[in-house]
Coordinates of C-alpha atoms in Angstrom, one line a residue:
X1 CA 6.2 -40.0 -56.7
X2 CA 6.5 -43.8 -56.2
X3 CA 3.2 -45.7 -56.8
X4 CA 2.6 -49.1 -55.1
X5 CA 1.7 -52.3 -57.0
X6 CA 1.3 -56.0 -56.3
X7 CA -1.1 -55.3 -53.4
X8 CA -4.1 -57.3 -54.6
X9 CA -2.5 -60.7 -54.0
X10 CA -1.9 -59.7 -50.4
X11 CA -5.5 -58.7 -50.0
X12 CA -6.6 -62.1 -51.3
X13 CA -4.3 -64.0 -49.1
X14 CA -6.3 -66.3 -46.8
X15 CA -4.4 -65.2 -43.6
X16 CA -5.1 -61.5 -44.5
X17 CA -8.8 -62.4 -44.9
X18 CA -8.7 -64.2 -41.5
X19 CA -7.2 -61.2 -39.8
X20 CA -9.8 -59.0 -41.5
X21 CA -12.6 -61.2 -40.1
X22 CA -11.1 -61.2 -36.6
X23 CA -10.9 -57.4 -36.7
X24 CA -14.3 -56.8 -38.3
X25 CA -16.1 -59.0 -35.8
X26 CA -15.0 -57.2 -32.7
X27 CA -18.0 -56.3 -30.5
X28 CA -20.3 -57.9 -33.1
X29 CA -20.2 -61.5 -31.8
X30 CA -24.0 -61.5 -31.6
X31 CA -24.5 -60.8 -35.3
X32 CA -26.0 -63.8 -37.1
X33 CA -23.5 -63.5 -40.0
X34 CA -20.5 -63.3 -37.6
X35 CA -21.7 -66.5 -35.9
X36 CA -22.1 -68.1 -39.3
X37 CA -18.6 -67.3 -40.4
X38 CA -17.2 -68.3 -37.0
X39 CA -18.7 -71.8 -37.3
X40 CA -16.8 -72.6 -40.5
X41 CA -14.2 -69.9 -40.9
X42 CA -12.0 -71.6 -43.5
X43 CA -15.0 -72.3 -45.8
X44 CA -16.5 -68.8 -45.8
X45 CA -13.1 -67.1 -46.1
X46 CA -12.2 -69.3 -49.0
X47 CA -15.4 -68.3 -50.8
X48 CA -14.5 -64.6 -50.4
X49 CA -11.0 -65.4 -51.6
X50 CA -12.3 -67.2 -54.8
X51 CA -14.7 -64.3 -55.5
X52 CA -11.8 -61.8 -55.3
X53 CA -9.4 -63.9 -57.4
X54 CA -12.0 -64.6 -60.1
X55 CA -13.4 -61.0 -60.0
X56 CA -16.9 -62.3 -59.3
X57 CA -17.1 -60.2 -56.2
X58 CA -19.8 -57.6 -56.6
X59 CA -21.1 -54.6 -54.6
X60 CA -24.2 -52.6 -55.6
X61 CA -26.5 -50.1 -54.1
X62 CA -29.0 -52.8 -53.0
X63 CA -26.3 -54.3 -50.7
X64 CA -26.6 -51.3 -48.4
X65 CA -29.2 -50.9 -45.6
X66 CA -30.0 -47.3 -45.0
X67 CA -30.7 -45.9 -41.6
X68 CA -31.4 -42.2 -40.6
X69 CA -30.1 -41.0 -37.3
X70 CA -30.5 -37.7 -35.5
X71 CA -27.1 -36.3 -34.6
X72 CA -26.4 -32.8 -33.2
X73 CA -29.6 -31.4 -34.7
X74 CA -28.9 -33.0 -38.0
X75 CA -30.4 -36.0 -39.8
X76 CA -27.7 -38.2 -41.2
X77 CA -28.3 -41.2 -43.5
X78 CA -26.0 -44.1 -42.7
X79 CA -25.4 -46.7 -45.4
X80 CA -24.6 -50.1 -43.7
X81 CA -23.2 -53.1 -45.4
X82 CA -23.8 -56.8 -44.6
X83 CA -21.0 -58.3 -42.5
X84 CA -20.5 -61.2 -44.9
X85 CA -18.8 -60.7 -47.3
X86 CA -18.6 -56.9 -47.6
X87 CA -17.2 -55.8 -44.2
X88 CA -14.6 -58.5 -44.3
X89 CA -13.5 -57.5 -47.8
X90 CA -13.2 -53.8 -46.8
X91 CA -11.1 -54.7 -43.7
X92 CA -8.9 -57.0 -45.9
X93 CA -8.3 -54.0 -48.2
X94 CA -7.5 -51.6 -45.4
X95 CA -5.1 -54.0 -43.8
X96 CA -2.9 -53.6 -46.9
X97 CA -3.4 -50.0 -47.9
X98 CA -4.0 -48.2 -44.7
X99 CA -0.3 -47.5 -43.9
X100 CA 0.1 -45.9 -47.4
X101 CA -3.1 -43.8 -47.1
X102 CA -2.3 -42.7 -43.5
X103 CA 1.3 -41.7 -44.6
X104 CA -0.2 -39.2 -47.0
X105 CA -2.0 -37.4 -44.2
X106 CA -0.6 -34.3 -42.4
X107 CA -0.1 -34.2 -38.6
X108 CA -3.1 -31.9 -38.2
X109 CA -5.6 -34.4 -39.9
X110 CA -7.8 -36.0 -37.3
X111 CA -11.0 -38.1 -37.1
X112 CA -11.5 -41.7 -38.3
X113 CA -7.8 -42.5 -38.0
X114 CA -6.4 -44.9 -35.4
X115 CA -5.0 -42.8 -32.5
X116 CA -6.0 -39.6 -34.1
X117 CA -9.4 -38.8 -32.7
X118 CA -10.8 -36.0 -30.5
X119 CA -7.8 -36.0 -28.2
X120 CA -5.4 -35.4 -31.1
X121 CA -7.4 -32.4 -32.2
X122 CA -7.8 -31.2 -28.6
X123 CA -4.1 -31.4 -28.0
X124 CA -3.3 -29.4 -31.2
X125 CA -5.7 -26.6 -30.3
X126 CA -4.3 -26.4 -26.8
X127 CA -0.8 -26.3 -28.1
X128 CA -1.6 -23.6 -30.7
X129 CA -3.3 -21.4 -28.1
X130 CA -0.2 -21.3 -25.9
X131 CA 1.0 -18.7 -28.4
X132 CA -1.7 -16.1 -27.7
X133 CA -0.3 -13.4 -30.0
X134 CA -0.5 -15.7 -33.0
X135 CA -4.0 -17.0 -32.3
X136 CA -6.0 -13.9 -31.6
X137 CA -8.5 -14.7 -34.4
X138 CA -10.1 -17.9 -35.6
X139 CA -11.6 -19.1 -38.9
X140 CA -14.1 -22.0 -38.7
X141 CA -15.3 -23.7 -41.9
X142 CA -17.3 -26.7 -42.7
X143 CA -17.7 -28.4 -46.0
X144 CA -21.3 -28.6 -47.3
X145 CA -22.6 -32.2 -47.4
X146 CA -19.1 -33.6 -47.6
X147 CA -19.6 -37.3 -48.0
X148 CA -22.3 -36.8 -50.6
X149 CA -20.3 -34.2 -52.5
X150 CA -17.1 -36.2 -53.0
X151 CA -16.5 -36.4 -56.8
X152 CA -15.9 -40.0 -57.6
X153 CA -13.8 -39.3 -60.8
X154 CA -11.5 -37.0 -58.9
X155 CA -11.2 -39.5 -56.1
X156 CA -10.2 -42.2 -58.6
X157 CA -7.5 -39.9 -60.0
X158 CA -6.1 -39.2 -56.6
X159 CA -6.0 -42.9 -55.7
X160 CA -4.1 -43.6 -58.9
X161 CA -1.4 -41.2 -57.7
X162 CA -0.7 -43.7 -54.9
X163 CA -1.5 -47.1 -56.4
X164 CA -0.9 -48.7 -59.7
X165 CA -2.0 -52.3 -59.1
X166 CA -4.8 -52.7 -61.7
X167 CA -6.7 -55.3 -59.7
X168 CA -6.7 -53.2 -56.6
X169 CA -7.9 -50.2 -58.6
X170 CA -10.7 -52.4 -60.1
X171 CA -11.8 -53.4 -56.6
X172 CA -11.6 -49.8 -55.2
X173 CA -13.5 -48.5 -58.3
X174 CA -16.2 -51.1 -57.7
X175 CA -16.7 -50.0 -54.1
X176 CA -16.6 -46.3 -54.9
X177 CA -19.2 -46.8 -57.7
X178 CA -21.6 -48.8 -55.5
X179 CA -23.1 -45.6 -54.1
X180 CA -25.0 -43.4 -56.5
X181 CA -23.7 -40.2 -55.1
X182 CA -20.4 -39.5 -53.3
X183 CA -19.3 -41.8 -50.5
X184 CA -21.7 -43.8 -48.4
X185 CA -21.5 -42.5 -44.8
X186 CA -21.3 -45.5 -42.4
X187 CA -19.1 -47.7 -44.6
X188 CA -15.7 -48.7 -43.1
X189 CA -13.7 -47.8 -46.2
X190 CA -15.5 -44.5 -46.7
X191 CA -13.9 -42.8 -43.7
X192 CA -10.5 -43.5 -45.1
X193 CA -11.4 -42.5 -48.6
X194 CA -13.0 -39.3 -47.2
X195 CA -9.8 -38.4 -45.4
X196 CA -7.6 -39.3 -48.4
X197 CA -9.8 -37.1 -50.7
X198 CA -8.8 -34.0 -48.6
X199 CA -5.2 -35.0 -47.9
X200 CA -3.8 -33.0 -50.9
X201 CA -5.9 -30.0 -49.7
X202 CA -4.2 -30.4 -46.3
X203 CA -0.7 -30.3 -47.8
X204 CA -1.8 -27.3 -49.9
X205 CA -2.8 -25.4 -46.7
X206 CA 0.5 -25.9 -45.0
X207 CA 2.9 -26.0 -48.0
X208 CA 1.4 -23.4 -50.4
X209 CA -0.6 -21.0 -48.1
X210 CA 1.9 -21.5 -45.3
X211 CA -0.8 -22.1 -42.6
X212 CA 0.7 -23.9 -39.6
X213 CA -2.0 -23.4 -36.9
X214 CA -4.7 -25.5 -38.4
X215 CA -6.7 -28.6 -37.5
X216 CA -9.0 -30.6 -39.7
X217 CA -11.5 -33.0 -38.1
X218 CA -12.9 -34.7 -41.2
X219 CA -14.8 -31.9 -42.9
X220 CA -14.6 -29.3 -40.0
X221 CA -11.5 -27.0 -40.3
X222 CA -10.2 -24.5 -37.7
X223 CA -7.5 -22.0 -38.6
X224 CA -5.9 -19.6 -36.1
X225 CA -4.0 -16.4 -36.9
X226 CA -2.9 -13.1 -35.5
X227 CA -5.3 -10.9 -37.5
X228 CA -8.6 -11.1 -39.4
X229 CA -7.2 -9.8 -42.8
X230 CA -5.0 -12.9 -43.3
X231 CA -7.9 -15.2 -42.4
X232 CA -10.2 -13.5 -44.9
X233 CA -7.5 -13.9 -47.6
X234 CA -7.1 -17.6 -46.7
X235 CA -10.9 -18.1 -46.7
X236 CA -11.1 -16.8 -50.3
X237 CA -8.2 -19.0 -51.4
X238 CA -9.7 -22.1 -49.7
X239 CA -13.0 -21.6 -51.4
X240 CA -11.4 -21.3 -54.8
X241 CA -9.1 -24.4 -54.2
X242 CA -11.9 -26.6 -52.9
X243 CA -14.2 -25.9 -55.9
X244 CA -11.6 -25.9 -58.7
X245 CA -9.7 -29.0 -57.4
X246 CA -12.2 -31.1 -55.6
X247 CA -15.7 -29.7 -56.6
X248 CA -16.5 -29.0 -53.0
X249 CA -18.3 -26.0 -51.4
X250 CA -18.1 -24.5 -48.0
X251 CA -21.2 -24.0 -45.9
X252 CA -22.4 -20.4 -45.7
X253 CA -22.1 -20.4 -41.9
X254 CA -18.3 -20.0 -41.9
X255 CA -17.1 -17.7 -39.1
X256 CA -14.1 -15.4 -38.3
X257 CA -14.1 -14.2 -34.7
X258 CA -11.8 -13.2 -31.8
X259 CA -10.6 -16.5 -30.3
X260 CA -10.3 -15.5 -26.6
X261 CA -13.4 -13.3 -26.4
X262 CA -15.9 -15.9 -27.5
X263 CA -13.9 -19.0 -27.0
X264 CA -13.1 -21.7 -29.6
X265 CA -15.9 -24.3 -29.7
X266 CA -14.4 -27.4 -31.2
X267 CA -14.5 -31.2 -30.7
X268 CA -16.9 -31.0 -27.8
X269 CA -15.0 -28.3 -25.8
X270 CA -14.8 -24.5 -25.6
X271 CA -11.2 -23.3 -25.5
X272 CA -10.3 -20.0 -23.7
X273 CA -7.2 -18.4 -22.4
X274 CA -5.9 -20.8 -19.8
X275 CA -9.0 -22.9 -19.2
X276 CA -11.3 -25.2 -21.1
X277 CA -15.0 -25.8 -20.7
X278 CA -17.4 -28.5 -21.8
X279 CA -19.5 -27.6 -24.9
X280 CA -22.8 -26.2 -23.8
X281 CA -24.9 -28.7 -25.8
X282 CA -22.8 -31.6 -24.3
X283 CA -23.4 -30.1 -20.8
X284 CA -27.1 -29.9 -21.3
X285 CA -27.3 -33.5 -22.5
X286 CA -25.1 -34.7 -19.6
X287 CA -27.2 -32.9 -17.1
X288 CA -30.4 -34.3 -18.3
X289 CA -29.1 -37.9 -18.4
X290 CA -27.2 -37.9 -15.1
X291 CA -30.1 -36.2 -13.2
X292 CA -32.4 -38.9 -14.5
X293 CA -30.0 -41.6 -13.2
X294 CA -29.7 -39.8 -9.9
X295 CA -33.5 -39.8 -9.5
X296 CA -33.6 -43.5 -10.5
X297 CA -31.1 -44.7 -7.9
X298 CA -32.5 -42.3 -5.2
X299 CA -35.9 -44.1 -5.6
X300 CA -34.2 -47.4 -4.8
X301 CA -33.7 -48.8 -8.3
X302 CA -30.4 -50.4 -9.3
X303 CA -28.1 -48.8 -11.8
X304 CA -28.2 -50.5 -15.2
X305 CA -25.3 -51.3 -17.5
X306 CA -26.4 -48.4 -19.7
X307 CA -26.4 -46.0 -16.7
X308 CA -23.0 -47.2 -15.7
X309 CA -21.5 -46.6 -19.2
X310 CA -23.2 -43.3 -19.5
X311 CA -21.8 -42.0 -16.2
X312 CA -18.3 -43.2 -17.1
X313 CA -18.5 -41.7 -20.5
X314 CA -19.2 -38.2 -19.1
X315 CA -16.6 -38.7 -16.4
X316 CA -14.1 -39.1 -19.2
X317 CA -15.3 -36.0 -20.9
X318 CA -14.9 -33.9 -17.7
X319 CA -11.4 -35.2 -17.1
X320 CA -10.2 -33.1 -20.1
X321 CA -11.6 -29.8 -19.1
X322 CA -12.1 -27.5 -16.1
X323 CA -15.1 -29.5 -15.0
X324 CA -14.5 -30.3 -11.3
X325 CA -17.7 -28.5 -10.2
X326 CA -19.7 -30.4 -12.8
X327 CA -18.1 -33.6 -11.5
X328 CA -19.1 -32.9 -7.9
X329 CA -22.7 -32.0 -8.9
X330 CA -23.5 -34.8 -11.3
X331 CA -20.9 -37.6 -11.1
X332 CA -19.8 -37.8 -7.5
X333 CA -23.3 -38.7 -6.1
X334 CA -23.4 -41.7 -8.5
X335 CA -20.0 -43.1 -7.6
X336 CA -21.2 -45.4 -4.8
X337 CA -23.9 -46.8 -7.0
X338 CA -21.4 -47.3 -9.9
X339 CA -19.1 -49.1 -7.5
X340 CA -21.9 -51.3 -6.3
X341 CA -22.8 -52.2 -9.9
X342 CA -19.2 -52.9 -10.7
X343 CA -18.7 -55.2 -7.7
X344 CA -22.0 -57.0 -8.2
X345 CA -21.8 -57.7 -11.9
X346 CA -18.6 -56.7 -13.8
X347 CA -16.2 -58.0 -11.2
X348 CA -17.9 -61.4 -11.2
X349 CA -17.8 -61.5 -15.0
X350 CA -14.1 -60.8 -15.1

């Protein structure tokens, strides 16, 4: 296996740092630190460059701001870094190593990868279920506290299988060790490292176990097969591999069930034989929000930008499932108000 070297100089290149800044600042123009760098771009990027070249760049636990969010009945702790210099540095790294890390991923690896999001996973499930005989049963598994459970030393070993540049390895080790446990959820680099950590597991699934109808959406994995027995065997092998090779455990709520009787609930949709429905929790959330907007505009109030984005977001969700009745009930009554908002505000801005 060929390992790549001489990457660090490319990371430190001033034009690479400039591109990193331009990418990292997208939709963040109101940040005080973004404005600061924009006002004297060459000066601040040169400071970053010198800190990287001289190895004076540091990243420690205190550089993160922690925030707890409530997501799908779970509390998730996000670790956010300051824009300057840390987000720029992480973008500068990924501009140089992303192609190599992405190349190591299988075709069924989705989430947190450019052009490989929900629709990639959606398309794979839809494609697999065209072969009804081979997808009668489904195994759904989820890794327990994935980001926090990543073993740093194993991650460093895996990284060294791909890269040999000692300065790059110094910088990656510095970032990996900045969080006391696992990988910090919310950091730009973490999502790539998290996918890379499981990339060899993905290859093992397809090349050793011979599983070909599988999708991994970060730490959620769906496997389809013609019978329960093979899924039970694969489940046991997966549990052994994850613990022995990566020190990871599955959640105890793994499931093996008939695919077409219950429907496969994955990436926001429920897949059945020949039709696809919106996930029930997504439907309930959509109904509550859109009915509130309908009441607001029926009382004579004007639709806000947030209302406009909310409506368009759910319209996008419904386009990918058998949701025409939901569209007629919740979206269609708001269309005139959305057009009025667009013509009054957005058209003028454009």
